[in-house]
Amino acid sequence: MPETAPLRPFPQRLLLSAGGFLLGLFVGSVTTVVHQSVITIAEVDVPWGLILGVLVVTGFLVGLRIVVQDRLVVLVAALGLVAMVFMLSQASTGGSVLIPNNLWGTIWAIAPTLIATIVVAWPRLPQRHRGADNGTAVTA
């Protein structure tokens, strides 16, 4: 029977979820601001902001999932991240937008949600115990 991680006490889960939500808001805002940054190399526009943003979002959510091992905390952090991307995609009162209707903007509007869905839905891998597989075969 596989071992499951012990359930954390409610105050600890609440505090971790609140921290995850705030970090999600921060990561979502910073990556949204820089996702349109490009560098031209040999007359080819390389979207370094989009690439770096996708890597940061993936690293943030996967790292949180590995360290905390609680889907609720990762889900709340992902909701904060996706909410910030959504909020910053709306037109401001002056009519300016941070996520324009172009290829990079469309990718950025979809990528964080897709990454968050995969990370939260990924099944828990069974824990390997040290010494369980030491390379020796059992003979009868």
Backbone as a printed PyTorch tensor [residue, N CA C, xyz], in Angstrom:
tensor([[[  0.8500,  -1.1750,   0.0000],
         [  0.0000,   0.0000,   0.0000],
         [  0.8950,   1.2370,   0.0000]],

        [[  0.6600,   2.1860,  -0.9150],
         [  1.5220,   3.3610,  -0.9960],
         [  1.3100,   4.2740,   0.1940]],

        [[  2.4130,   4.9020,   0.6210],
         [  2.3200,   5.8540,   1.7070],
         [  1.8100,   7.1830,   1.1760]],

        [[  1.0210,   7.8570,   1.9800],
         [  0.5600,   9.1940,   1.6120],
         [  1.1820,  10.1960,   2.5640]],

        [[  1.3480,  11.3910,   2.0800],
         [  1.9070,  12.4370,   2.9190],
         [  0.9070,  12.7810,   4.0130]],

        [[  1.3960,  13.0060,   5.2310],
         [  0.4660,  13.3530,   6.3080],
         [ -0.2000,  14.6920,   6.0190]],

        [[ -1.4580,  14.7820,   6.4000],
         [ -2.2160,  16.0150,   6.1840],
         [ -1.7470,  17.0660,   7.1850]],

        [[ -1.4610,  18.2470,   6.6970],
         [ -0.9970,  19.3240,   7.5560],
         [ -2.1690,  19.8770,   8.3610]],

        [[ -1.8770,  20.4620,   9.5200],
         [ -2.9420,  21.1180,  10.2880],
         [ -3.5150,  22.2870,   9.5010]],

        [[ -4.7790,  22.5980,   9.7610],
         [ -5.4730,  23.6340,   9.0040],
         [ -4.7770,  24.9910,   9.0320]],

        [[ -4.3100,  25.4800,  10.1960],
         [ -3.6390,  26.7970,  10.1770],
         [ -2.3880,  26.8080,   9.2990]],

        [[ -1.6490,  25.7150,   9.2990],
         [ -0.4480,  25.6470,   8.4740],
         [ -0.8040,  25.6410,   6.9880]],

        [[ -1.8300,  24.8760,   6.6150],
         [ -2.2710,  24.8530,   5.2130],
         [ -2.7910,  26.2180,   4.7810]],

        [[ -3.5090,  26.8900,   5.6800],
         [ -4.0380,  28.2110,   5.3750],
         [ -2.9110,  29.2140,   5.1670]],

        [[ -1.9010,  29.1770,   6.0230],
         [ -0.7660,  30.0850,   5.9040],
         [  0.0310,  29.7950,   4.6370]],

        [[  0.2780,  28.5170,   4.3440],
         [  0.9910,  28.1540,   3.1240],
         [  0.2020,  28.5550,   1.8780]],

        [[ -1.1050,  28.3800,   1.9220],
         [ -1.9450,  28.7580,   0.7790],
         [ -1.9390,  30.2640,   0.5590]],

        [[ -2.0090,  31.0250,   1.6470],
         [ -1.9750,  32.4890,   1.5230],
         [ -0.6340,  32.9440,   0.9520]],

        [[  0.4460,  32.3640,   1.4450],
         [  1.7690,  32.6920,   0.9070],
         [  1.9050,  32.3000,  -0.5510]],

        [[  1.3870,  31.1200,  -0.8940],
         [  1.4130,  30.6810,  -2.2870],
         [  0.6140,  31.5960,  -3.1940]],

        [[ -0.5360,  32.0600,  -2.7000],
         [ -1.3680,  32.9710,  -3.4880],
         [ -0.6280,  34.2850,  -3.7520]],

        [[ -0.0140,  34.8280,  -2.7060],
         [  0.7250,  36.0860,  -2.8670],
         [  1.9220,  35.9120,  -3.8010]],

        [[  2.6370,  34.8070,  -3.6650],
         [  3.7530,  34.5410,  -4.5810],
         [  3.2540,  34.3470,  -6.0110]],

        [[  2.1050,  33.6990,  -6.1600],
         [  1.5110,  33.5370,  -7.4870],
         [  1.1590,  34.8670,  -8.1220]],

        [[  0.6130,  35.7830,  -7.3170],
         [  0.3150,  37.1230,  -7.8210],
         [  1.5940,  37.8220,  -8.2700]],

        [[  2.6520,  37.6980,  -7.4590],
         [  3.9190,  38.3400,  -7.7870],
         [  4.5330,  37.7590,  -9.0620]],

        [[  4.6130,  36.4370,  -9.1360],
         [  5.2000,  35.7870, -10.3200],
         [  4.3720,  36.1130, -11.5610]],

        [[  3.0520,  36.0970, -11.4340],
         [  2.1890,  36.4250, -12.5690],
         [  2.3590,  37.8490, -13.0530]],

        [[  2.5350,  38.7800, -12.1210],
         [  2.6840,  40.1780, -12.5330],
         [  4.0350,  40.4310, -13.1890]],

        [[  5.1070,  39.9240, -12.5990],
         [  6.4420,  40.1630, -13.1580],
         [  6.5900,  39.4970, -14.5260]],

        [[  6.1680,  38.2590, -14.6400],
         [  6.3180,  37.5590, -15.9230],
         [  5.4170,  38.1410, -17.0020]],

        [[  4.2580,  38.6590, -16.6140],
         [  3.3840,  39.2840, -17.6020],
         [  3.9970,  40.5690, -18.1360]],

        [[  4.6400,  41.3190, -17.2670],
         [  5.2480,  42.5750, -17.7020],
         [  6.3760,  42.3260, -18.7020]],

        [[  7.1670,  41.2760, -18.5080],
         [  8.3410,  41.0620, -19.3660],
         [  8.0930,  40.0980, -20.5300]],

        [[  6.9120,  39.5130, -20.6450],
         [  6.7200,  38.4710, -21.6580],
         [  6.8410,  38.9770, -23.1020]],

        [[  6.6870,  40.2480, -23.3450],
         [  6.7840,  40.7910, -24.7010],
         [  8.2050,  41.1870, -25.0960]],

        [[  9.1730,  41.0270, -24.2100],
         [ 10.5550,  41.4250, -24.4990],
         [ 11.1800,  40.4910, -25.5260]],

        [[ 11.8100,  41.0850, -26.5210],
         [ 12.4580,  40.2930, -27.5720],
         [ 13.8760,  40.8140, -27.7920]],

        [[ 14.7100,  39.9500, -28.3270],
         [ 16.0470,  40.3220, -28.7470],
         [ 16.2010,  39.8370, -30.1830]],

        [[ 16.7980,  40.6580, -31.0130],
         [ 16.9740,  40.2990, -32.4100],
         [ 18.3680,  39.7140, -32.6100]],

        [[ 18.3970,  38.4770, -33.0760],
         [ 19.6550,  37.7870, -33.3590],
         [ 19.6020,  37.3520, -34.8200]],

        [[ 20.5140,  37.8620, -35.6150],
         [ 20.5850,  37.5400, -37.0490],
         [ 19.2350,  37.7770, -37.7250]],

        [[ 18.6520,  38.9300, -37.4490],
         [ 17.3760,  39.3510, -38.0300],
         [ 16.1980,  38.4520, -37.6520]],

        [[ 16.3310,  37.7130, -36.5600],
         [ 15.2460,  36.8700, -36.0530],
         [ 14.9070,  37.3530, -34.6450]],

        [[ 13.6250,  37.6400, -34.4100],
         [ 13.1890,  38.0670, -33.0840],
         [ 13.0500,  36.8450, -32.1740]],

        [[ 13.8290,  36.8300, -31.1030],
         [ 13.7680,  35.7520, -30.1200],
         [ 13.0260,  36.2970, -28.8950]],

        [[ 11.8780,  35.7030, -28.5550],
         [ 11.0810,  36.2140, -27.4360],
         [ 11.6410,  35.7570, -26.0910]],

        [[ 12.7320,  36.3560, -25.6600],
         [ 13.3730,  35.9060, -24.4260],
         [ 12.4700,  36.1180, -23.2170]],

        [[ 11.6390,  37.1240, -23.2320],
         [ 10.7190,  37.3670, -22.1200],
         [  9.6830,  36.2600, -21.9930]],

        [[  9.1630,  35.8160, -23.1180],
         [  8.1790,  34.7300, -23.1080],
         [  8.8220,  33.4270, -22.6720]],

        [[ 10.0010,  33.1330, -23.1990],
         [ 10.7010,  31.8920, -22.8410],
         [ 11.0430,  31.8890, -21.3570]],

        [[ 11.5980,  32.9880, -20.8890],
         [ 11.9540,  33.0830, -19.4800],
         [ 10.7120,  33.0420, -18.5890]],

        [[  9.6340,  33.6910, -19.0220],
         [  8.3950,  33.6680, -18.2550],
         [  7.8220,  32.2750, -18.1060]],

        [[  7.8170,  31.5070, -19.1960],
         [  7.3170,  30.1330, -19.1370],
         [  8.1990,  29.2830, -18.2240]],

        [[  9.5150,  29.4800, -18.3040],
         [ 10.4220,  28.7320, -17.4290],
         [ 10.2220,  29.1000, -15.9610]],

        [[ 10.0210,  30.3820, -15.6790],
         [  9.8150,  30.8290, -14.2930],
         [  8.5000,  30.2790, -13.7480]],

        [[  7.4340,  30.3460, -14.5250],
         [  6.1370,  29.8240, -14.0840],
         [  6.2330,  28.3230, -13.8250]],

        [[  6.8670,  27.6000, -14.7440],
         [  7.0200,  26.1570, -14.5750],
         [  7.8680,  25.8410, -13.3430]],

        [[  8.9890,  26.5190, -13.2110],
         [  9.8510,  26.2840, -12.0550],
         [  9.1700,  26.6170, -10.7400]],

        [[  8.4240,  27.7090, -10.7140],
         [  7.7200,  28.1160,  -9.5020],
         [  6.7010,  27.0580,  -9.0780]],

        [[  5.8480,  26.6390, -10.0100],
         [  4.7880,  25.6940,  -9.6520],
         [  5.3250,  24.2920,  -9.3750]],

        [[  6.2630,  23.8260, -10.1870],
         [  6.8340,  22.4980,  -9.9500],
         [  7.6290,  22.4950,  -8.6480]],

        [[  8.4150,  23.5410,  -8.4220],
         [  9.1770,  23.6250,  -7.1800],
         [  8.2760,  23.6550,  -5.9590]],

        [[  7.1990,  24.4110,  -6.0340],
         [  6.2520,  24.4680,  -4.9250],
         [  5.6100,  23.1090,  -4.6970]],

        [[  5.2820,  22.4250,  -5.7680],
         [  4.6730,  21.0990,  -5.6530],
         [  5.6400,  20.1040,  -5.0230]],

        [[  6.9260,  20.1900,  -5.3750],
         [  7.9140,  19.2730,  -4.8140],
         [  8.1710,  19.5820,  -3.3370]],

        [[  8.3160,  20.8540,  -3.0050],
         [  8.6700,  21.2300,  -1.6320],
         [  7.4970,  21.0500,  -0.6750]],

        [[  6.3340,  21.5530,  -1.0500],
         [  5.1940,  21.5420,  -0.1370],
         [  4.4530,  20.2100,  -0.1640]],

        [[  4.3930,  19.5690,  -1.2970],
         [  3.6950,  18.2920,  -1.4870],
         [  2.2270,  18.3800,  -1.0580]],

        [[  1.5960,  19.4880,  -1.3780],
         [  0.1890,  19.6910,  -1.0520],
         [ -0.4730,  20.3470,  -2.2640]],

        [[ -1.3730,  19.6240,  -2.8840],
         [ -2.0160,  20.1430,  -4.1020],
         [ -2.8280,  21.3980,  -3.8410]],

        [[ -3.4120,  21.5130,  -2.6660],
         [ -4.2180,  22.6940,  -2.3650],
         [ -3.3620,  23.9600,  -2.4090]],

        [[ -2.1860,  23.9050,  -1.8200],
         [ -1.2970,  25.0650,  -1.8020],
         [ -0.8820,  25.4250,  -3.2270]],

        [[ -0.5350,  24.4260,  -4.0230],
         [ -0.1290,  24.6690,  -5.4120],
         [ -1.3130,  25.1910,  -6.2230]],

        [[ -2.4960,  24.6680,  -5.9810],
         [ -3.6920,  25.1440,  -6.6830],
         [ -3.9720,  26.6040,  -6.3670]],

        [[ -3.8580,  26.9820,  -5.1030],
         [ -4.1060,  28.3710,  -4.7130],
         [ -3.0450,  29.2910,  -5.3170]],

        [[ -1.7830,  28.8380,  -5.3260],
         [ -0.7170,  29.6350,  -5.9490],
         [ -0.9640,  29.7860,  -7.4450]],

        [[ -1.3960,  28.7040,  -8.0910],
         [ -1.6950,  28.7570,  -9.5200],
         [ -2.8770,  29.6830,  -9.7980]],

        [[ -3.8720,  29.6790,  -8.9230],
         [ -5.0110,  30.5870,  -9.0930],
         [ -4.5640,  32.0420,  -8.9890]],

        [[ -3.6740,  32.3350,  -8.0570],
         [ -3.1390,  33.6960,  -7.9480],
         [ -2.3880,  34.1000,  -9.2010]],

        [[ -1.5670,  33.1990,  -9.7130],
         [ -0.7850,  33.4760, -10.9220],
         [ -1.6950,  33.7200, -12.1280]],

        [[ -2.6390,  32.8080, -12.3380],
         [ -3.5350,  32.9230, -13.4980],
         [ -4.4580,  34.1380, -13.3460]],

        [[ -4.8860,  34.4390, -12.1190],
         [ -5.7300,  35.6190, -11.8970],
         [ -4.9820,  36.9010, -12.2450]],

        [[ -3.6990,  36.9480, -11.9070],
         [ -2.9160,  38.1440, -12.2230],
         [ -2.7180,  38.2770, -13.7310]],

        [[ -2.4450,  37.1680, -14.4060],
         [ -2.3080,  37.2200, -15.8660],
         [ -3.6180,  37.6900, -16.4940]],

        [[ -4.7360,  37.1790, -15.9950],
         [ -6.0380,  37.6010, -16.5200],
         [ -6.2890,  39.0760, -16.2500]],

        [[ -6.0000,  39.5060, -15.0270],
         [ -6.2560,  40.9000, -14.6730],
         [ -5.3980,  41.8520, -15.5160]],

        [[ -4.1440,  41.4820, -15.7360],
         [ -3.2690,  42.3450, -16.5200],
         [ -3.5390,  42.2560, -18.0250]],

        [[ -4.3600,  41.3200, -18.4440],
         [ -4.7000,  41.2390, -19.8660],
         [ -5.8570,  42.1700, -20.2340]],

        [[ -6.5090,  42.7340, -19.2300],
         [ -7.6220,  43.6440, -19.4770],
         [ -7.0910,  45.0280, -19.8600]],

        [[ -7.8520,  45.7210, -20.6600],
         [ -7.4660,  47.0880, -21.0530],
         [ -7.6200,  48.0240, -19.8570]],

        [[ -6.6500,  48.9200, -19.7010],
         [ -6.7190,  49.8910, -18.6110],
         [ -7.7040,  50.9960, -18.9760]],

        [[ -7.9140,  51.9230, -18.0670],
         [ -8.8460,  53.0220, -18.3430],
         [ -8.3550,  53.8840, -19.4990]],

        [[ -7.0440,  53.9360, -19.7030],
         [ -6.4880,  54.6950, -20.8280],
         [ -6.4790,  53.9110, -22.1260]],

        [[ -6.8250,  52.6210, -22.0650],
         [ -6.8930,  51.8010, -23.2650],
         [ -5.6470,  50.9790, -23.5390]],

        [[ -4.6100,  51.0930, -22.7020],
         [ -3.3960,  50.3150, -22.9470],
         [ -3.5370,  48.9130, -22.3500]],

        [[ -2.8190,  47.9590, -22.9530],
         [ -2.8410,  46.5780, -22.4860],
         [ -1.4120,  46.0640, -22.3470]],

        [[ -1.2030,  45.1490, -21.4140],
         [  0.1080,  44.5340, -21.2430],
         [  0.2400,  43.2510, -22.0610]],

        [[ -0.8980,  42.6610, -22.4180],
         [ -0.8840,  41.4480, -23.2360],
         [ -1.6000,  41.7800, -24.5460]],

        [[ -0.8340,  42.2020, -25.5590],
         [ -1.4680,  42.5730, -26.8240],
         [ -1.9610,  41.3500, -27.5980]],

        [[ -2.7630,  41.6210, -28.5860],
         [ -3.3260,  40.5540, -29.4140],
         [ -2.3430,  40.2060, -30.5300]],

        [[ -1.2420,  39.5290, -30.1420],
         [ -0.2720,  39.0470, -31.1230],
         [  0.1070,  37.6140, -30.7360]],

        [[  1.0370,  37.0150, -31.4450],
         [  1.3990,  35.6230, -31.1860],
         [  1.9250,  35.4330, -29.7700]],

        [[  2.8540,  36.3190, -29.3420],
         [  3.4300,  36.1620, -28.0000],
         [  2.3640,  36.3630, -26.9250]],

        [[  1.4520,  37.3010, -27.1470],
         [  0.3770,  37.5390, -26.1810],
         [ -0.5790,  36.3650, -26.0850]],

        [[ -0.8910,  35.7620, -27.2260],
         [ -1.7810,  34.5980, -27.2210],
         [ -1.1360,  33.4200, -26.5080]],

        [[  0.1410,  33.1950, -26.7900],
         [  0.8520,  32.1110, -26.1010],
         [  0.8790,  32.3830, -24.6030]],

        [[  1.1680,  33.6390, -24.2240],
         [  1.2410,  33.9620, -22.8060],
         [ -0.1200,  33.8490, -22.1210]],

        [[ -1.1900,  34.1410, -22.8180],
         [ -2.5170,  34.0270, -22.2180],
         [ -2.8900,  32.5720, -21.9300]],

        [[ -2.3250,  31.6340, -22.6910],
         [ -2.6730,  30.2180, -22.5490],
         [ -1.6560,  29.4510, -21.7070]],

        [[ -0.3760,  29.7390, -21.8720],
         [  0.6900,  28.9280, -21.2690],
         [  0.6150,  28.8060, -19.7440]],

        [[  0.4690,  29.8890, -18.9760],
         [  0.4330,  29.7190, -17.5160],
         [ -0.7200,  28.8380, -17.0350]],

        [[ -1.8720,  28.9620, -17.6720],
         [ -3.0090,  28.1340, -17.2830],
         [ -2.7570,  26.6730, -17.6110]],

        [[ -2.1930,  26.4090, -18.7710],
         [ -1.8800,  25.0400, -19.1690],
         [ -0.8270,  24.4260, -18.2470]],

        [[  0.2140,  25.1780, -17.9410],
         [  1.2620,  24.6960, -17.0400],
         [  0.6720,  24.4190, -15.6570]],

        [[ -0.1360,  25.3290, -15.1450],
         [ -0.7410,  25.1540, -13.8240],
         [ -1.6300,  23.9130, -13.7840]],

        [[ -2.3860,  23.6920, -14.8350],
         [ -3.2630,  22.5240, -14.8860],
         [ -2.4580,  21.2330, -14.8470]],

        [[ -1.3850,  21.1830, -15.6080],
         [ -0.5520,  19.9740, -15.6420],
         [  0.1120,  19.7330, -14.2930]],

        [[  0.6660,  20.7820, -13.6830],
         [  1.3750,  20.6150, -12.4120],
         [  0.4190,  20.1910, -11.3000]],

        [[ -0.7570,  20.7880, -11.2350],
         [ -1.7060,  20.4370, -10.1780],
         [ -2.2790,  19.0390, -10.4060]],

        [[ -2.5210,  18.6720, -11.6530],
         [ -3.1390,  17.3780, -11.9430],
         [ -2.1450,  16.2180, -11.9770]],

        [[ -0.8430,  16.5160, -12.0160],
         [  0.1520,  15.4520, -12.1050],
         [  0.0330,  14.5300, -10.8880]],

        [[  0.0100,  13.2080, -11.1170],
         [ -0.1470,  12.2910,  -9.9700],
         [  1.0800,  12.3040,  -9.0670]],

        [[  0.8490,  11.9560,  -7.8280],
         [  1.9460,  11.8750,  -6.8570],
         [  2.7680,  10.6360,  -7.1830]],

        [[  4.0630,  10.8300,  -7.2960],
         [  4.9460,   9.7060,  -7.5680],
         [  5.2410,   8.9780,  -6.2670]],

        [[  5.3160,   7.6550,  -6.3300],
         [  5.6140,   6.9260,  -5.0900],
         [  7.0200,   7.2410,  -4.5990]],

        [[  7.1580,   7.3050,  -3.3040],
         [  8.4510,   7.6030,  -2.6920],
         [  9.3270,   6.3610,  -2.7370]],

        [[ 10.5660,   6.5280,  -3.1460],
         [ 11.5290,   5.4300,  -3.0940],
         [ 12.2300,   5.4850,  -1.7580]],

        [[ 12.3260,   4.3530,  -1.1320],
         [ 13.0170,   4.2740,   0.1470],
         [ 14.4600,   3.8780,  -0.0770]],

        [[ 15.3520,   4.4700,   0.6720],
         [ 16.7670,   4.1180,   0.5450],
         [ 16.9590,   2.6640,   0.9370]],

        [[ 17.7440,   2.0050,   0.1380],
         [ 18.0160,   0.6010,   0.4230],
         [ 17.0010,  -0.3440,  -0.1820]],

        [[ 15.9170,   0.1770,  -0.7320],
         [ 14.9050,  -0.6900,  -1.3250],
         [ 15.4250,  -1.3390,  -2.5960]],

        [[ 16.2570,  -0.6270,  -3.3300],
         [ 16.8280,  -1.1790,  -4.5500],
         [ 18.3350,  -0.9340,  -4.5060]],

        [[ 19.0330,  -1.9150,  -3.9840],
         [ 20.4780,  -1.7390,  -3.8740],
         [ 21.2220,  -2.4740,  -4.9740]],

        [[ 20.4870,  -2.9390,  -5.9760],
         [ 21.1230,  -3.5630,  -7.1370],
         [ 21.3910,  -5.0410,  -6.9630]],

        [[ 21.0160,  -5.6040,  -5.8370],
         [ 21.2390,  -7.0340,  -5.6550],
         [ 19.9610,  -7.7890,  -5.9520]],

        [[ 20.1180,  -8.9090,  -6.5900],
         [ 18.9650,  -9.7330,  -6.9340],
         [ 18.7160, -10.7380,  -5.8310]],

        [[ 17.4590, -11.0130,  -5.6060],
         [ 17.0920, -12.0150,  -4.6140],
         [ 17.0370, -13.3600,  -5.3250]],

        [[ 17.7660, -14.3010,  -4.8130],
         [ 17.7570, -15.6520,  -5.4110],
         [ 17.1260, -16.6180,  -4.4560]],

        [[ 16.4690, -17.6060,  -5.0240],
         [ 15.7940, -18.6080,  -4.1890],
         [ 16.5850, -19.8810,  -4.1140]]])
